[in-house]
Amino acid sequence: IQKAINFFSENVISTQNSSSSGFKIATVLDSEIRNNESSYNGIGGSDHGFSMSGNKRVSFYNCSAIGNAGNGFSYSTLSSEGNSFYSCFAEGNTGDGFDLSGVVSLFSCRSFGNDLDGFEINVSSCILDACIAKDNGGDGIEVSSGGDNAIIQNCFLSDNDAFGIDI
């Protein structure tokens, strides 16, 4: 999906694509992604479940990224803004569960058993509310930009290999 406005996607499964990310979502505005799954995609460390860049006001509802050869959900640019994740799930990815940049909000998202951090946030502003990070290979939550304008509340962080929260 590239350069789309008011795009809608629901109940799509992208699985076992051998040399790419499950979903590539770039320069998309005012759109919704619902109940989509990206699982067991890629063969290299940059083959993410959901690979995203330059999006504004895109909302993800009940999406899952499972067993991908990279991050589960990956936003690569700080120019992304106003993007939200509701009840999304990342498990068993070889990178971070969620590796997000820009202005982003996560509500009731879960990140279990990923090789690196549960949530790595490189942000200018973020909200993590009622999120869970458990059994990840790195931090439960890492805020890489120093935590400016970060709100982390009502979260549960358990059994991660490094810190619960690293700011």
PDB file of C-alpha atoms in Angstrom, residues 81-150:
ATOM      1  CA  GLU A  81       2.400  11.279  13.017  1.00  0.00           C
ATOM      2  CA  GLY A  82      -0.970  10.669  14.596  1.00  0.00           C
ATOM      3  CA  ASN A  83      -0.814   6.893  14.148  1.00  0.00           C
ATOM      4  CA  SER A  84      -2.564   4.619  16.651  1.00  0.00           C
ATOM      5  CA  PHE A  85      -2.558   0.936  17.544  1.00  0.00           C
ATOM      6  CA  TYR A  86      -5.498  -0.636  19.390  1.00  0.00           C
ATOM      7  CA  SER A  87      -5.287  -4.191  20.785  1.00  0.00           C
ATOM      8  CA  CYS A  88      -2.490  -5.206  18.412  1.00  0.00           C
ATOM      9  CA  PHE A  89      -0.264  -8.207  19.139  1.00  0.00           C
ATOM     10  CA  ALA A  90       3.368  -9.090  18.350  1.00  0.00           C
ATOM     11  CA  GLU A  91       4.838 -12.492  19.230  1.00  0.00           C
ATOM     12  CA  GLY A  92       7.970 -14.442  18.338  1.00  0.00           C
ATOM     13  CA  ASN A  93       9.474 -11.960  15.865  1.00  0.00           C
ATOM     14  CA  THR A  94      13.273 -11.950  15.465  1.00  0.00           C
ATOM     15  CA  GLY A  95      13.469  -8.180  16.139  1.00  0.00           C
ATOM     16  CA  ASP A  96      11.337  -5.947  18.362  1.00  0.00           C
ATOM     17  CA  GLY A  97       7.636  -6.561  18.786  1.00  0.00           C
ATOM     18  CA  PHE A  98       6.903  -2.877  18.080  1.00  0.00           C
ATOM     19  CA  ASP A  99       9.656  -0.531  16.781  1.00  0.00           C
ATOM     20  CA  LEU A 100       7.906   2.783  16.234  1.00  0.00           C
ATOM     21  CA  SER A 101       8.951   6.346  15.358  1.00  0.00           C
ATOM     22  CA  GLY A 102       7.133   9.664  15.189  1.00  0.00           C
ATOM     23  CA  VAL A 103       3.962  10.579  17.065  1.00  0.00           C
ATOM     24  CA  VAL A 104       2.267   7.335  18.065  1.00  0.00           C
ATOM     25  CA  SER A 105      -0.289   5.963  20.559  1.00  0.00           C
ATOM     26  CA  LEU A 106      -0.690   2.348  21.664  1.00  0.00           C
ATOM     27  CA  PHE A 107      -3.686   1.118  23.641  1.00  0.00           C
ATOM     28  CA  SER A 108      -4.007  -2.435  25.042  1.00  0.00           C
ATOM     29  CA  CYS A 109      -1.246  -3.799  22.797  1.00  0.00           C
ATOM     30  CA  ARG A 110       0.703  -6.952  23.703  1.00  0.00           C
ATOM     31  CA  SER A 111       4.258  -8.001  22.902  1.00  0.00           C
ATOM     32  CA  PHE A 112       5.372 -11.516  23.905  1.00  0.00           C
ATOM     33  CA  GLY A 113       8.514 -13.550  23.248  1.00  0.00           C
ATOM     34  CA  ASN A 114      10.202 -11.345  20.659  1.00  0.00           C
ATOM     35  CA  ASP A 115      13.997 -11.638  20.319  1.00  0.00           C
ATOM     36  CA  LEU A 116      14.646  -7.947  21.148  1.00  0.00           C
ATOM     37  CA  ASP A 117      12.509  -5.297  22.923  1.00  0.00           C
ATOM     38  CA  GLY A 118       8.784  -5.642  23.397  1.00  0.00           C
ATOM     39  CA  PHE A 119       8.231  -1.964  22.531  1.00  0.00           C
ATOM     40  CA  GLU A 120      11.029   0.257  21.173  1.00  0.00           C
ATOM     41  CA  ILE A 121       9.768   3.783  20.817  1.00  0.00           C
ATOM     42  CA  ASN A 122      11.856   6.422  18.964  1.00  0.00           C
ATOM     43  CA  VAL A 123       9.457   9.275  19.399  1.00  0.00           C
ATOM     44  CA  SER A 124       8.686  12.906  19.419  1.00  0.00           C
ATOM     45  CA  SER A 125       5.538  12.033  21.401  1.00  0.00           C
ATOM     46  CA  CYS A 126       3.916   8.771  22.503  1.00  0.00           C
ATOM     47  CA  ILE A 127       1.281   7.187  24.692  1.00  0.00           C
ATOM     48  CA  LEU A 128       1.410   3.579  25.868  1.00  0.00           C
ATOM     49  CA  ASP A 129      -1.696   2.730  27.864  1.00  0.00           C
ATOM     50  CA  ALA A 130      -2.618  -0.712  29.214  1.00  0.00           C
ATOM     51  CA  CYS A 131       0.096  -2.463  27.167  1.00  0.00           C
ATOM     52  CA  ILE A 132       1.815  -5.736  28.114  1.00  0.00           C
ATOM     53  CA  ALA A 133       5.423  -6.784  27.416  1.00  0.00           C
ATOM     54  CA  LYS A 134       6.373 -10.276  28.566  1.00  0.00           C
ATOM     55  CA  ASP A 135       9.242 -12.697  27.872  1.00  0.00           C
ATOM     56  CA  ASN A 136      11.048 -10.482  25.345  1.00  0.00           C
ATOM     57  CA  GLY A 137      14.816 -10.775  24.753  1.00  0.00           C
ATOM     58  CA  GLY A 138      15.502  -7.095  25.524  1.00  0.00           C
ATOM     59  CA  ASP A 139      13.616  -4.392  27.412  1.00  0.00           C
ATOM     60  CA  GLY A 140       9.886  -4.503  27.960  1.00  0.00           C
ATOM     61  CA  ILE A 141       9.689  -0.853  26.835  1.00  0.00           C
ATOM     62  CA  GLU A 142      12.613   1.193  25.510  1.00  0.00           C
ATOM     63  CA  VAL A 143      12.074   4.901  24.835  1.00  0.00           C
ATOM     64  CA  SER A 144      15.105   5.766  22.705  1.00  0.00           C
ATOM     65  CA  SER A 145      14.675   9.520  22.314  1.00  0.00           C
ATOM     66  CA  GLY A 146      14.932  10.319  26.018  1.00  0.00           C
ATOM     67  CA  GLY A 147      11.244  10.149  26.789  1.00  0.00           C
ATOM     68  CA  ASP A 148      10.183  13.666  25.816  1.00  0.00           C
ATOM     69  CA  ASN A 149       6.383  13.830  25.774  1.00  0.00           C
ATOM     70  CA  ALA A 150       6.080  10.120  26.600  1.00  0.00           C
TER      71      ALA A 150
END
